[in-house]
mmCIF file of C-alpha atoms in Angstrom:
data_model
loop_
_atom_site.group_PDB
_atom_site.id
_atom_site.type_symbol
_atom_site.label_atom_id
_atom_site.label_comp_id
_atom_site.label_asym_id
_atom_site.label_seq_id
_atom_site.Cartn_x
_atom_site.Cartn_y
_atom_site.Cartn_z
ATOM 1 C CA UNK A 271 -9.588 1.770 -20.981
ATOM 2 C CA UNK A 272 -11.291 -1.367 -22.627
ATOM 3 C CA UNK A 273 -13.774 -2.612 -20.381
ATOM 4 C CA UNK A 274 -12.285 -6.583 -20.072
ATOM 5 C CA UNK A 275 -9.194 -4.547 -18.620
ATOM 6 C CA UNK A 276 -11.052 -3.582 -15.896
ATOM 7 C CA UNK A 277 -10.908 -4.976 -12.216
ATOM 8 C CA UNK A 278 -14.115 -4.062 -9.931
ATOM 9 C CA UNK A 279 -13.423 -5.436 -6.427
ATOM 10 C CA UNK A 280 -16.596 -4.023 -4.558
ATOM 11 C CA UNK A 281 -16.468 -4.474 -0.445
ATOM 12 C CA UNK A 282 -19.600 -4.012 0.526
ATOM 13 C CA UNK A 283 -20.716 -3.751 4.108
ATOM 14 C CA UNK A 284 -23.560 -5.292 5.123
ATOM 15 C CA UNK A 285 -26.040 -5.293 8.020
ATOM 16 C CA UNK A 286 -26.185 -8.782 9.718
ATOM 17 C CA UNK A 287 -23.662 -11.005 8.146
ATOM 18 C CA UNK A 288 -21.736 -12.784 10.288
ATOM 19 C CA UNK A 289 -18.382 -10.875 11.368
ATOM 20 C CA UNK A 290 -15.523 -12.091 9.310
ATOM 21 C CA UNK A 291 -17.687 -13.814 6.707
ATOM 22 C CA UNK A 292 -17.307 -13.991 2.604
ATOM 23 C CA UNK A 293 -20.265 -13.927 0.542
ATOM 24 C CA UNK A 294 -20.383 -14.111 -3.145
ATOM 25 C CA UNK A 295 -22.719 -11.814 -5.145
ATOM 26 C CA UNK A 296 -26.161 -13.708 -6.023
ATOM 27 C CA UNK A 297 -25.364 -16.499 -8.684
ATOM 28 C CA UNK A 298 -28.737 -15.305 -10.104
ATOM 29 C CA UNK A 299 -27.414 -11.526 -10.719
ATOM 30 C CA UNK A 300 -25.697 -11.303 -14.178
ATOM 31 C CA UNK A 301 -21.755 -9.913 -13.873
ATOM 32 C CA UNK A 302 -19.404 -9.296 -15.985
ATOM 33 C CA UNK A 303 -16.733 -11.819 -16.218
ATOM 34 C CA UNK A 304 -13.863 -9.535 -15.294
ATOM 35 C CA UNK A 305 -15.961 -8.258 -12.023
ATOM 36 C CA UNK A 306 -15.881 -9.905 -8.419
ATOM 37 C CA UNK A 307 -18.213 -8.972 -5.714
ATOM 38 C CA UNK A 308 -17.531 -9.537 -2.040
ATOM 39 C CA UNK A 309 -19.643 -9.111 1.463
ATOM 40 C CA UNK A 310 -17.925 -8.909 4.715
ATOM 41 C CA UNK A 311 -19.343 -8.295 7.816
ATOM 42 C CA UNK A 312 -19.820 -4.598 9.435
ATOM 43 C CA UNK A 313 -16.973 -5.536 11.827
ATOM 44 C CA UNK A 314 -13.555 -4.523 10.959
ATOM 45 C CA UNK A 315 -15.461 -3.439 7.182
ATOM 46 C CA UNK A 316 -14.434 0.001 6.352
ATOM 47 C CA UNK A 317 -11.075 2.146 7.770
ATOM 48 C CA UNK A 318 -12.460 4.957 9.888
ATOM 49 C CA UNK A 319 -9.826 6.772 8.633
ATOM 50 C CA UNK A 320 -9.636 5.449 5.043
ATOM 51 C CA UNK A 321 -7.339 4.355 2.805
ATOM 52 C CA UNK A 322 -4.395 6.094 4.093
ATOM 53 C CA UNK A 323 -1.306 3.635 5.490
ATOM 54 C CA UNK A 324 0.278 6.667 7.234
ATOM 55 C CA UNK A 325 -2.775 6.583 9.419
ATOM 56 C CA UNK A 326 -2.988 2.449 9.543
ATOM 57 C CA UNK A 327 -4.205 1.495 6.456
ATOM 58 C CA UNK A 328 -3.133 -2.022 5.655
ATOM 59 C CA UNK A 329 -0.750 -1.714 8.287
ATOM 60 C CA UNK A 330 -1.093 -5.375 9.122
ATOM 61 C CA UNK A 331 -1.568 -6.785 5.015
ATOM 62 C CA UNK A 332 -0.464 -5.681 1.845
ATOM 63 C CA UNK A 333 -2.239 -2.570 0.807
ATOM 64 C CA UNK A 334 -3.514 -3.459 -2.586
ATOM 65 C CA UNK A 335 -3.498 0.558 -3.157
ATOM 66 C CA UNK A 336 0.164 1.396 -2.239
ATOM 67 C CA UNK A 337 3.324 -0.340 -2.491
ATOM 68 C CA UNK A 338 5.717 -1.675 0.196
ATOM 69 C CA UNK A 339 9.567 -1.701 0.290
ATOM 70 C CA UNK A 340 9.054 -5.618 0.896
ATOM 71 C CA UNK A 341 6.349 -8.113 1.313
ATOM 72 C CA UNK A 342 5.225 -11.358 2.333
ATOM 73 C CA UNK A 343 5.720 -14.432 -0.155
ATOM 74 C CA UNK A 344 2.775 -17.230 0.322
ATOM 75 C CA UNK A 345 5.797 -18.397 2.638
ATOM 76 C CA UNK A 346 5.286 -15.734 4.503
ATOM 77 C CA UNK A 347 9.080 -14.538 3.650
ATOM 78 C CA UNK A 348 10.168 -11.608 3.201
ATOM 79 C CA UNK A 349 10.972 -10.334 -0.677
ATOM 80 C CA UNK A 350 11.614 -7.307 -2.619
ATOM 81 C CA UNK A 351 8.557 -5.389 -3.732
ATOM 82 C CA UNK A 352 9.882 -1.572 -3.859
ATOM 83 C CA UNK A 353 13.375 -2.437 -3.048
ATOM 84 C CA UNK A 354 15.549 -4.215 -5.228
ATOM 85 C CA UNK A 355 18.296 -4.940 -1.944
ATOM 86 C CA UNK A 356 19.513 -3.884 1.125
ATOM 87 C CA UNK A 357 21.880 -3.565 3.694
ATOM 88 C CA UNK A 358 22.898 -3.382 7.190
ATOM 89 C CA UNK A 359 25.571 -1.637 9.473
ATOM 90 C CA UNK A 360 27.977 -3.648 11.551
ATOM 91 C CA UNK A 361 26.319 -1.759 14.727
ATOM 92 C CA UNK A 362 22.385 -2.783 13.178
ATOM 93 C CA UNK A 363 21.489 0.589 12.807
ATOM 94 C CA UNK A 364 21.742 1.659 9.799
ATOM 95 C CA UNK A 365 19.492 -0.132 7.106
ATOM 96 C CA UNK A 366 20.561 0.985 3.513
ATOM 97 C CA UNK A 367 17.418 0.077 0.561
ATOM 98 C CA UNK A 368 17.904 0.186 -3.143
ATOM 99 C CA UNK A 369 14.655 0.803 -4.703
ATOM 100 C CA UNK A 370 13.375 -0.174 -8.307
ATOM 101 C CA UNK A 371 13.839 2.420 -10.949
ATOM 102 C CA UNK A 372 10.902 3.705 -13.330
ATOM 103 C CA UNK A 373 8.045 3.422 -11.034
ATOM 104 C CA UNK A 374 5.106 5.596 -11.103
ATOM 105 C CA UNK A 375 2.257 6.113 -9.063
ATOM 106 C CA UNK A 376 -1.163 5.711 -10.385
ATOM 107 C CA UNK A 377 -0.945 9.989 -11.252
ATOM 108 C CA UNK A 378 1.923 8.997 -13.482
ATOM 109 C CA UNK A 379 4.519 11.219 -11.266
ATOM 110 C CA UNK A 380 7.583 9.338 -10.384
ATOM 111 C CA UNK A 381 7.985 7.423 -6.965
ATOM 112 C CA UNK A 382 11.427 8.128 -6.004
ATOM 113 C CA UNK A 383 13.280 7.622 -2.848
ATOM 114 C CA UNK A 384 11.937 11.355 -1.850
ATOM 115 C CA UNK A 385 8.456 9.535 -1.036
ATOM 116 C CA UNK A 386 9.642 6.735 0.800
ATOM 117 C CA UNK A 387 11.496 9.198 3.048
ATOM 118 C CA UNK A 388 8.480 11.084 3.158
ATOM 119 C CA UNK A 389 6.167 8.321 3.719
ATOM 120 C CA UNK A 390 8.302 7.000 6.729
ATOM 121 C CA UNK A 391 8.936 10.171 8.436
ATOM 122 C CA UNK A 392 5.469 11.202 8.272
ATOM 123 C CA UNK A 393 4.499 7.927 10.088
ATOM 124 C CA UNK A 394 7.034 8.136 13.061
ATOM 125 C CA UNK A 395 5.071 12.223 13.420
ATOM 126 C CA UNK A 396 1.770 11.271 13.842
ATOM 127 C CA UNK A 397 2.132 7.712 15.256
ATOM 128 C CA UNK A 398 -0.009 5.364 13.428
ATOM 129 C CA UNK A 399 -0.333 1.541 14.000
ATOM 130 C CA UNK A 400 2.979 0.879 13.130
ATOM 131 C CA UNK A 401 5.769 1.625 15.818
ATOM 132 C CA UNK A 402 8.487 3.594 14.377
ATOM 133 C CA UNK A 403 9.494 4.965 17.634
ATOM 134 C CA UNK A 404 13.158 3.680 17.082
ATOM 135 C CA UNK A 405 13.217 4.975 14.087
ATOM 136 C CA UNK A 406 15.578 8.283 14.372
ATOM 137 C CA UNK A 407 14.947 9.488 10.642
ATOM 138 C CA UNK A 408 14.565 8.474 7.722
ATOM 139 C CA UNK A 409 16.998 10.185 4.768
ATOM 140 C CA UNK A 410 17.141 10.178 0.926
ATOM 141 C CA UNK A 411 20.631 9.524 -0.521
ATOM 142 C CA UNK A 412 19.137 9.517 -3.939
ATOM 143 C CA UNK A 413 16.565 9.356 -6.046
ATOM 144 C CA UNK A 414 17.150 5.225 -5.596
ATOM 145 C CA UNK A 415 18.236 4.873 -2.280
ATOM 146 C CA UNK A 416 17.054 5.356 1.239
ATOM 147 C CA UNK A 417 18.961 4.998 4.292
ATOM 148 C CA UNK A 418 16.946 4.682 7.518
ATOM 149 C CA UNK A 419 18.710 5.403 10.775
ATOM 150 C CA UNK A 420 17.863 3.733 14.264
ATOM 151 C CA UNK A 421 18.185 4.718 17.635
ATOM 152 C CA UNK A 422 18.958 1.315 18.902
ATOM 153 C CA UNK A 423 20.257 -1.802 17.050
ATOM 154 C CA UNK A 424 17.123 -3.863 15.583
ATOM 155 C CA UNK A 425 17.266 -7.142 13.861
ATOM 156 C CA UNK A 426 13.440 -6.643 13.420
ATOM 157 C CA UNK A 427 13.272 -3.245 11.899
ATOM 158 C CA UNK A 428 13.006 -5.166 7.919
ATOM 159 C CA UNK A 429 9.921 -6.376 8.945
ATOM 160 C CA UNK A 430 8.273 -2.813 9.266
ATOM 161 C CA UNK A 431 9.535 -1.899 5.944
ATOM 162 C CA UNK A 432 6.564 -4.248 4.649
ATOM 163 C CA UNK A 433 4.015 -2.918 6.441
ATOM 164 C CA UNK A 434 3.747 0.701 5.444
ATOM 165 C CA UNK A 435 2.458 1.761 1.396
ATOM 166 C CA UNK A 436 3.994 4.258 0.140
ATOM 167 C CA UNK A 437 2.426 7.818 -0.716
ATOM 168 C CA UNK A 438 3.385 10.311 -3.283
ATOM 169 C CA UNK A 439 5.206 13.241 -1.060
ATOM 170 C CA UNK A 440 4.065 16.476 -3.162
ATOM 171 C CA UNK A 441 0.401 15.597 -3.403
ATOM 172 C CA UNK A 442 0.142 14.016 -0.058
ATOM 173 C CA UNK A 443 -2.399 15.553 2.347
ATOM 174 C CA UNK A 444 -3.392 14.030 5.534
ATOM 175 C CA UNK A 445 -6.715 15.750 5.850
ATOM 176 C CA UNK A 446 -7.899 14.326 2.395
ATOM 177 C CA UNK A 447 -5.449 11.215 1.347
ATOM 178 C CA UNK A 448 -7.580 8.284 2.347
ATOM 179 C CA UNK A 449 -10.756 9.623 0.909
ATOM 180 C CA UNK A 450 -9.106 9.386 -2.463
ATOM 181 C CA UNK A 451 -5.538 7.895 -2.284
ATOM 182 C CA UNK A 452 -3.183 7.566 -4.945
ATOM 183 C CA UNK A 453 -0.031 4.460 -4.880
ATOM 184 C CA UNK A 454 1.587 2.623 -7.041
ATOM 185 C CA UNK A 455 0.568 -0.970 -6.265
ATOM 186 C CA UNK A 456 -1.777 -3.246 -8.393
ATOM 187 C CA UNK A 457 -4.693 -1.746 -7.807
ATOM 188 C CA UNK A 458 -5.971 1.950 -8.354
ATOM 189 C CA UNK A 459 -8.817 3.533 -6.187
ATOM 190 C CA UNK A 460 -11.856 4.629 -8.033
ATOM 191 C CA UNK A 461 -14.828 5.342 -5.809
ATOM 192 C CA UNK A 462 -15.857 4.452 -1.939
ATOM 193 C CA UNK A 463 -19.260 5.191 -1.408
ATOM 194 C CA UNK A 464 -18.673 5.017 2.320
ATOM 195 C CA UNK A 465 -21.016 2.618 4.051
ATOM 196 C CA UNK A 466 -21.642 0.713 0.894
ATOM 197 C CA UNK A 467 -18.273 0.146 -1.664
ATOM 198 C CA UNK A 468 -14.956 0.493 -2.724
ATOM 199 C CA UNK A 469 -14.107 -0.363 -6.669
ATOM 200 C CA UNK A 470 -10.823 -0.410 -7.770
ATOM 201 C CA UNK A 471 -9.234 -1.321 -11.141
ATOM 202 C CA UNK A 472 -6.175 -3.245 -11.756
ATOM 203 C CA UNK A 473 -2.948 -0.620 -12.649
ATOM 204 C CA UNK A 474 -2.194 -2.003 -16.054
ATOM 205 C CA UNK A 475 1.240 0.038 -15.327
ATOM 206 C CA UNK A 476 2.599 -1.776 -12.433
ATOM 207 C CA UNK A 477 5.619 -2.752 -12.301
ATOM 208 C CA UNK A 478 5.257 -6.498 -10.706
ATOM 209 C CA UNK A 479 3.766 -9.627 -11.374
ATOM 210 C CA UNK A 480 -0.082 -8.937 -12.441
ATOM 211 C CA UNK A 481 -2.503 -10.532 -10.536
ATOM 212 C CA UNK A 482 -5.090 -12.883 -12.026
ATOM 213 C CA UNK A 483 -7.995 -11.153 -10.620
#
């Protein structure tokens, strides 16, 4: 991969900055142009579990890593990401998602409905941060569309289907995911030297709108 292709976000934890702050790298260290540095404070730095949104990961932004079936606008409306539409039962609980076609996670295999059944399911077992506890099942009724089936009616239940990235079902292992986690959002994981830094490289194959960074 040519090297101005390249993304490097580096989060790097340090000892004594102030909780919650930014700081830029040293204007008097040479970068590359294409690189950004960032400091944040020890405090909410790293994911104890990793980079894993079955587990919590991102559960509360957009993962960067993984995609979503929706996100946030800077409105803070709801649009497609994953999904291309959806639908809901007269009773509210049934929610019916079309998802994009052609999509691949950062391994190149093919993120199909499969995964986001996978993904979701797998959540409501172990009980992450997000509450899928009216969540009856998720099912796959094909490759491009997922039907997700509540126990009680829920005007609400869209909004979780923002909040959780999506994993690739046959390679997915809890024990190990969020040490080295494949998605298919903008960026790809390349290292996390734990403690220190996380780099990751802009996914020249995503489908969206590519970010300027």
């Amino acid at each position: 991969m040519k090297k101005q292709h390249i993304m490097i976000i580096a989060i790097i934890i340090v000892i004594g900055i102030v909780a919650g702050g930014l700081v830029l790298g040293n204007s008097s260290t040479e970068r590359n142009p294409d690189e950004l540095v960032t400091a944040v404070g020890t405090h909410g730095g790293e994911p104890e579990t990793g980079f894993n949104p079955i587990l919590g990961w991102a559960s509360a932004s957009e993962p960067l890593i993984q995609s979503t079936l929706f996100k946030r606008n800077n409105n803070m409306s709801l649009v497609n990401d994953l999904a291309t539409n959806h639908t809901v039962s007269s009773d509210g609980k049934t929610y019916t998602v079309n998802i994009r076609d052609g999509v691949k996670f950062h391994d190149n295999s093919s993120l199909t409905a499969k995964d986001i059944v996978f993904t979701y399911n797998e959540a409501k077992k172990v009980g992450g941060d997000i509450d899928l506890s009216n969540m009856l099942n998720a099912t796959a009724v094909n490759d491009s569309t997922v039907e997700f089936y509540l126990n009680n009616s829920d005007s609400t239940f869209i909004s979780k289907l923002s909040t959780l990235g999506i994993v690739p079902s046959e390679s997915y292992n809890n024990e190990t995911y969020g040490q080295n986690p494949i998605g298919s959002g903008p960026y790809k994981f390349v290292q996390w030297d734990k403690g220190q830094q996380v780099i990751l490289e802009l996914n020249d194959d995503y489908y969206g709108k590519k970010t300027r960074i």
